[in-house]
PDB file of C-alpha atoms in Angstrom:
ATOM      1  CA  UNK A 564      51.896  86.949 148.826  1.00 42.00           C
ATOM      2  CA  UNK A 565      48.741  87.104 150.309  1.00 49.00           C
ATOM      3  CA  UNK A 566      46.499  83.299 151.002  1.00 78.00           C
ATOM      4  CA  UNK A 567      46.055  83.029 147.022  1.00 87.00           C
ATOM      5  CA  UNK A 568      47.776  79.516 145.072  1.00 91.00           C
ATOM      6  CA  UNK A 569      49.860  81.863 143.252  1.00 92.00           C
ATOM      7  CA  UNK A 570      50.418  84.898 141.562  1.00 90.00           C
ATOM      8  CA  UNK A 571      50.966  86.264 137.987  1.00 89.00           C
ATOM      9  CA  UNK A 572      52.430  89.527 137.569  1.00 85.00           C
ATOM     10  CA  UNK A 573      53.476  92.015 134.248  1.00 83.00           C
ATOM     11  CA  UNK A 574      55.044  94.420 136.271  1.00 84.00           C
ATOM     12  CA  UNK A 575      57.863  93.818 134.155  1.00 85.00           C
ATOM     13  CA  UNK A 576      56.258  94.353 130.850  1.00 79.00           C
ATOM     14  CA  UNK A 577      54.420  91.967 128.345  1.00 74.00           C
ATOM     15  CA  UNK A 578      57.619  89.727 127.598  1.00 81.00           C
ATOM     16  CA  UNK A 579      58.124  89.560 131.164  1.00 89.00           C
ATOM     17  CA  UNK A 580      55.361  87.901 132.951  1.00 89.00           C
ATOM     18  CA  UNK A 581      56.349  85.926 136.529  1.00 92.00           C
ATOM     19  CA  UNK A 582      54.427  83.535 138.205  1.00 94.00           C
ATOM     20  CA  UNK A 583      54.695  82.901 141.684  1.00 94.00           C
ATOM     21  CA  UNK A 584      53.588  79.954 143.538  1.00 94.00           C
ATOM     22  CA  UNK A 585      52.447  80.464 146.949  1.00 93.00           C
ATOM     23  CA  UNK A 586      55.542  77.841 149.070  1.00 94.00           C
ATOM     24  CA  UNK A 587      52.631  77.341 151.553  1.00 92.00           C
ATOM     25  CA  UNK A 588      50.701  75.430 148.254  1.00 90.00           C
ATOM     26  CA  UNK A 589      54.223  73.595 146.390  1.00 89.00           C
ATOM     27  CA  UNK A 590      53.067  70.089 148.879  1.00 90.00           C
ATOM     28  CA  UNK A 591      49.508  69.607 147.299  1.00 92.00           C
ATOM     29  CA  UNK A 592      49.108  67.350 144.548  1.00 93.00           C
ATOM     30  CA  UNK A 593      50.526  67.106 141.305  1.00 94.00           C
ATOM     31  CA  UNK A 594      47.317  67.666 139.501  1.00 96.00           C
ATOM     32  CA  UNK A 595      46.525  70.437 141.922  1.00 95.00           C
ATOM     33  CA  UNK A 596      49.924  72.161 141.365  1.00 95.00           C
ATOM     34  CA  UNK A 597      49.530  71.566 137.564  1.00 95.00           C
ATOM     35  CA  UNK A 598      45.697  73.198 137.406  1.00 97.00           C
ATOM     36  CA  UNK A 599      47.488  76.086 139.299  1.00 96.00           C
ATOM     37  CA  UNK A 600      50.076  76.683 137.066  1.00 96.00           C
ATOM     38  CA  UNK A 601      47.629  76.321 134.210  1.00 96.00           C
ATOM     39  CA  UNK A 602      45.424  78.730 135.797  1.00 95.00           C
ATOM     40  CA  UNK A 603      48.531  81.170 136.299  1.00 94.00           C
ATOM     41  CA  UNK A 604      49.567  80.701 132.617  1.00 93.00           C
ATOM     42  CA  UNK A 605      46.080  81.749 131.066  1.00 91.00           C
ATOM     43  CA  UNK A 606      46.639  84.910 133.178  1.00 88.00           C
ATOM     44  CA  UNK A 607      50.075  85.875 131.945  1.00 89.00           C
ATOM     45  CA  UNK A 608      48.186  84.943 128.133  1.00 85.00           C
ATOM     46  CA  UNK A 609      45.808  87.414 129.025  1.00 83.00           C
ATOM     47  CA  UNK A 610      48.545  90.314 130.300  1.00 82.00           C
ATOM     48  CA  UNK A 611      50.346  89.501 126.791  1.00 80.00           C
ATOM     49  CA  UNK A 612      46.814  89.707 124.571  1.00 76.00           C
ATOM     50  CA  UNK A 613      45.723  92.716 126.007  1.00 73.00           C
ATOM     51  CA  UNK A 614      49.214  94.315 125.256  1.00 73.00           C
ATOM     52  CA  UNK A 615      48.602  93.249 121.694  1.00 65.00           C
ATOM     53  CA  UNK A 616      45.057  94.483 121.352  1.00 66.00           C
ATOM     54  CA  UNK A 617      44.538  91.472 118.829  1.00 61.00           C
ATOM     55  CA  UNK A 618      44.241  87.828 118.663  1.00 61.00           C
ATOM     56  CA  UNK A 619      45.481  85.368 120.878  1.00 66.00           C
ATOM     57  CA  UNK A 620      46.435  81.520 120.898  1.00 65.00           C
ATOM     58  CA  UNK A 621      43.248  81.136 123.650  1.00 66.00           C
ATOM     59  CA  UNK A 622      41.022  83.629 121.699  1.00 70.00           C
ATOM     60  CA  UNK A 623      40.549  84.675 118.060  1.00 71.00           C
ATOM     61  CA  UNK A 624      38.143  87.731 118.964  1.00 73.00           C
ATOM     62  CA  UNK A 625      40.235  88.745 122.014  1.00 70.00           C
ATOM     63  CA  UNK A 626      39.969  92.747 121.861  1.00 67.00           C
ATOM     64  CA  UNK A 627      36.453  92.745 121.306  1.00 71.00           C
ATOM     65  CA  UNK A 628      35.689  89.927 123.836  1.00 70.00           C
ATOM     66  CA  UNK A 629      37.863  91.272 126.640  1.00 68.00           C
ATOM     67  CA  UNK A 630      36.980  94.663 125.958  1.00 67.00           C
ATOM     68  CA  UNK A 631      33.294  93.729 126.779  1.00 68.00           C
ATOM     69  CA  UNK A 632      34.495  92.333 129.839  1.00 64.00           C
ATOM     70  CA  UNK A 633      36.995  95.201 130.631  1.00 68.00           C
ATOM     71  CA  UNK A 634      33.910  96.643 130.880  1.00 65.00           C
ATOM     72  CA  UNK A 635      31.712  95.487 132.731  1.00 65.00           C
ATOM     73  CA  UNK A 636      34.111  94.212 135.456  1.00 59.00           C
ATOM     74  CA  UNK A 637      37.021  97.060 135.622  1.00 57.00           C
ATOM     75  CA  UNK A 638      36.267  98.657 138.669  1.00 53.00           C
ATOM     76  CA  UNK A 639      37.172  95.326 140.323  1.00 54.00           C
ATOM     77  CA  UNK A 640      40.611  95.171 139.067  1.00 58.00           C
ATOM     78  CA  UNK A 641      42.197  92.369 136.656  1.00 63.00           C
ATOM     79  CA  UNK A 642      41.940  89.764 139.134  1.00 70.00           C
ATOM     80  CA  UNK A 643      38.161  89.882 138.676  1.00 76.00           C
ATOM     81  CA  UNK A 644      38.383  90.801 134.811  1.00 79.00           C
ATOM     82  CA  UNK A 645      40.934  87.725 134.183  1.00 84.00           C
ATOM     83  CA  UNK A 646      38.905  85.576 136.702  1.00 89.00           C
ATOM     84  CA  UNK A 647      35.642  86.452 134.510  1.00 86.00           C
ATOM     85  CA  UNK A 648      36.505  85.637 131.554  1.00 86.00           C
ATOM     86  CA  UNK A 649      38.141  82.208 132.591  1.00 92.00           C
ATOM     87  CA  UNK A 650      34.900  81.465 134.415  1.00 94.00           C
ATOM     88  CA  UNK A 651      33.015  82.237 130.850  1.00 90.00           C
ATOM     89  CA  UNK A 652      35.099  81.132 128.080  1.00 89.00           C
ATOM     90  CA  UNK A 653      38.426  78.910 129.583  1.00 94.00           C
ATOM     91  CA  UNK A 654      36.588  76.124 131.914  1.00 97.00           C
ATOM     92  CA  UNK A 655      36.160  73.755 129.086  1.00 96.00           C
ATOM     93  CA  UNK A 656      39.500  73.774 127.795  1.00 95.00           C
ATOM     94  CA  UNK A 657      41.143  73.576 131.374  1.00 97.00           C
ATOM     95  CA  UNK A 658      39.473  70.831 131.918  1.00 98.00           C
ATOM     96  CA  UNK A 659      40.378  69.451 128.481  1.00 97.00           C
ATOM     97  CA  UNK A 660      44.246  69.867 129.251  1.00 97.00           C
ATOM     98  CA  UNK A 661      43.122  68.125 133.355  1.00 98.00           C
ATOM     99  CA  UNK A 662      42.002  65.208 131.970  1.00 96.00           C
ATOM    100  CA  UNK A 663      45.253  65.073 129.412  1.00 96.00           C
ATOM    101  CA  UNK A 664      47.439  65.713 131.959  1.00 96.00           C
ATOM    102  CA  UNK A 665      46.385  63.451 134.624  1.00 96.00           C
ATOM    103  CA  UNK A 666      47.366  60.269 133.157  1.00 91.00           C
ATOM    104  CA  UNK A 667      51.234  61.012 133.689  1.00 92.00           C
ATOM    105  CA  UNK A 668      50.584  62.601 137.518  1.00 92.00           C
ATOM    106  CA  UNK A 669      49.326  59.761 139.292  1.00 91.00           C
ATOM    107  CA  UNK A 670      45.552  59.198 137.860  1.00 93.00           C
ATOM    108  CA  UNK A 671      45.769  55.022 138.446  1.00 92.00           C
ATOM    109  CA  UNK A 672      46.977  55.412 141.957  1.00 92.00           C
ATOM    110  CA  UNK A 673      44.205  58.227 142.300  1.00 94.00           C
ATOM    111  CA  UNK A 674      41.904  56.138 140.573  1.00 94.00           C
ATOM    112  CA  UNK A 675      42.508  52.734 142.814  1.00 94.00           C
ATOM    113  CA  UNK A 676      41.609  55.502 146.084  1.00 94.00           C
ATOM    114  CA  UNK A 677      39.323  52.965 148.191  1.00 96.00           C
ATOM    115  CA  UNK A 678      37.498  57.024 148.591  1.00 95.00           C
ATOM    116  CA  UNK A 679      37.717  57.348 145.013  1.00 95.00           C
ATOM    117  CA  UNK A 680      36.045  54.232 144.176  1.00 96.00           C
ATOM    118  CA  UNK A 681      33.355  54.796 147.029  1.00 96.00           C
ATOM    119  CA  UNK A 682      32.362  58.137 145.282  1.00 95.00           C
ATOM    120  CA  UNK A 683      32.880  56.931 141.851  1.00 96.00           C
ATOM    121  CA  UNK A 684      32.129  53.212 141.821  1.00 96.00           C
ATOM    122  CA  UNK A 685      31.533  53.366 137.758  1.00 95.00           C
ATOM    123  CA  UNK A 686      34.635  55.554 137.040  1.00 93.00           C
ATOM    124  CA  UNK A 687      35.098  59.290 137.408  1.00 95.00           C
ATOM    125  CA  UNK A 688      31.943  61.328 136.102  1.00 96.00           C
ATOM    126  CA  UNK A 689      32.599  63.260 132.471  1.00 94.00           C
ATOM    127  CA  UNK A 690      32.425  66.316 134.194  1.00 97.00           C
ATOM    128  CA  UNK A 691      35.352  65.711 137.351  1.00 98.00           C
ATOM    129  CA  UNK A 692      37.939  67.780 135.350  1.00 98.00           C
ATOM    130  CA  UNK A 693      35.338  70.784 134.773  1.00 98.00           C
ATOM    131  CA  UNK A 694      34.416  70.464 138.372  1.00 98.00           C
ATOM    132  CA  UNK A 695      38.303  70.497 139.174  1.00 98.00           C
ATOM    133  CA  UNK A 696      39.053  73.666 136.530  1.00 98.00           C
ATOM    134  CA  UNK A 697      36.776  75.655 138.790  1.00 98.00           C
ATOM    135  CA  UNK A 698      38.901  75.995 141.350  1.00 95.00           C
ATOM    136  CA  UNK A 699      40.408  79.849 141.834  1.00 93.00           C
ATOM    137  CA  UNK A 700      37.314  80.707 140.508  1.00 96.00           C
ATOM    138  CA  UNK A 701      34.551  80.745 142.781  1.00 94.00           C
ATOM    139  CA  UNK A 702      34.688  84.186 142.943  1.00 90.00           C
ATOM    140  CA  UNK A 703      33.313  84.654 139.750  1.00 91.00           C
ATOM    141  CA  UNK A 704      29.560  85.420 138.912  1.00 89.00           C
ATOM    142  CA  UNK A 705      29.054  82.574 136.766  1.00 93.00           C
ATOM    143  CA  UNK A 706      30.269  80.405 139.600  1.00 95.00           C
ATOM    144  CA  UNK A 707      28.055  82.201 142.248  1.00 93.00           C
ATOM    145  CA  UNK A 708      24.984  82.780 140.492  1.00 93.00           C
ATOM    146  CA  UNK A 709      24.554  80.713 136.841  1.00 93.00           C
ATOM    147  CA  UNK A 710      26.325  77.352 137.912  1.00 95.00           C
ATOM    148  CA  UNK A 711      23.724  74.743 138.694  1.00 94.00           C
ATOM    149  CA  UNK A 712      26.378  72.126 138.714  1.00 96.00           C
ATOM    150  CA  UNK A 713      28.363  73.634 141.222  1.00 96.00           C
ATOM    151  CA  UNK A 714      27.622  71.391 143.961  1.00 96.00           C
ATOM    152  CA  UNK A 715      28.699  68.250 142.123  1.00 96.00           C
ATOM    153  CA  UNK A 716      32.154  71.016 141.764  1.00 98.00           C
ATOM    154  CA  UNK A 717      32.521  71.665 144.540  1.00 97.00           C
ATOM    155  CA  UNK A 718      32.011  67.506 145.560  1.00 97.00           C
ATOM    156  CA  UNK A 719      35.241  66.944 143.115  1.00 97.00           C
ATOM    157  CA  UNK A 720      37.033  69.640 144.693  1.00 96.00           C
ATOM    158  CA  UNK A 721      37.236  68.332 147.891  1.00 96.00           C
ATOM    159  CA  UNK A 722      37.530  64.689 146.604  1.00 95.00           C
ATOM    160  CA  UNK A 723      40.705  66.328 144.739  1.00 94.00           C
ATOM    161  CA  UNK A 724      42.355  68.037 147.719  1.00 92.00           C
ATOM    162  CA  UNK A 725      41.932  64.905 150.122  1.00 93.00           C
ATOM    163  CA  UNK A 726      42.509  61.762 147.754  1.00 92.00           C
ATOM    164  CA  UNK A 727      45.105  62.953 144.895  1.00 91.00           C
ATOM    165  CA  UNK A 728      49.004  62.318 144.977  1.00 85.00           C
ATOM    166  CA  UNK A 729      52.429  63.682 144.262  1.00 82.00           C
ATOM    167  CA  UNK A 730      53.286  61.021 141.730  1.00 74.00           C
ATOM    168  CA  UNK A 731      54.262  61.605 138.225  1.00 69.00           C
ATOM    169  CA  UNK A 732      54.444  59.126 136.099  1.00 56.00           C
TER     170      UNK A 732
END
């Protein structure tokens, strides 16, 4: 496995999607492993939608929608396709199931981070989850060129990386 968090692969067929964590990346944080592993799962969704050609549980108008994107960013390879249409339709709800999450891997101890509270001294901004649901995608063109925001992202990020835990709750 090359320097990526992980890695989703069909090889195997639609029914038989396997993630693979990257063992250099299975000591970051709990939050950070779980935003992997949600990022990983919205790629094997997307291997099993495309086989289907229809709906999906992430995507009502999947054919047509991924189609577009199929596309416009083929020649890249799905990395790029899946990575794409994360950047421009899965962000929100990522950050959505972040914020969810968070409260049973460690967000108090997080929270009570003498850094944390320096940064955040009125709580965490709305947007800290979005900023963190960015991450594996800064690849993408939304991220590099239509993201005024990203700065504040990219802020969280490292905030992330350097003051979360391993705790769950």
């Amino acid at each position: 496995m090359t320097a990526a968090n992980a890695e989703t692969n069909d090889d195997l067929g639609p029914y038989h999607i396997q993630i693979t964590i990257n063992k250099d990346r299975v000591n970051l944080s709990s939050l950070e492993l779980a935003r992997i592993i949600l990022h990983e799962m919205i790629h094997a969704e997307l291997f099993v939608a495309n086989f289907h050609k229809g709906g999906s549980p992430i995507d009502g108008d999947f054919e047509a929608n991924f189609n577009t994107y199929i596309q416009k960013y083929y020649p890249d390879g799905n990395a790029v396709i899946h990575h794409n249409y994360m950047a421009e339709n899965m962000v929100n709800n990522m950050s959505i199931v972040l914020s969810l999450i968070h409260s049973n891997l460690g967000k108090l101890q997080f929270l009570n981070d003498p850094n944390v509270k320096n940064a955040f001294p009125n709580g965490l901004p709305s947007d800290f989850y979005k900023g963190l649901a960015w991450s594996g995608l800064q690849a993408t063109d939304m991220w590099r060129y239509r993201l005024p925001e990203r700065t504040n992202y990219e802020d969280y990020q490292k905030l992330a990386l350097d003051n979360l835990n391993n705790d769950c709750n």
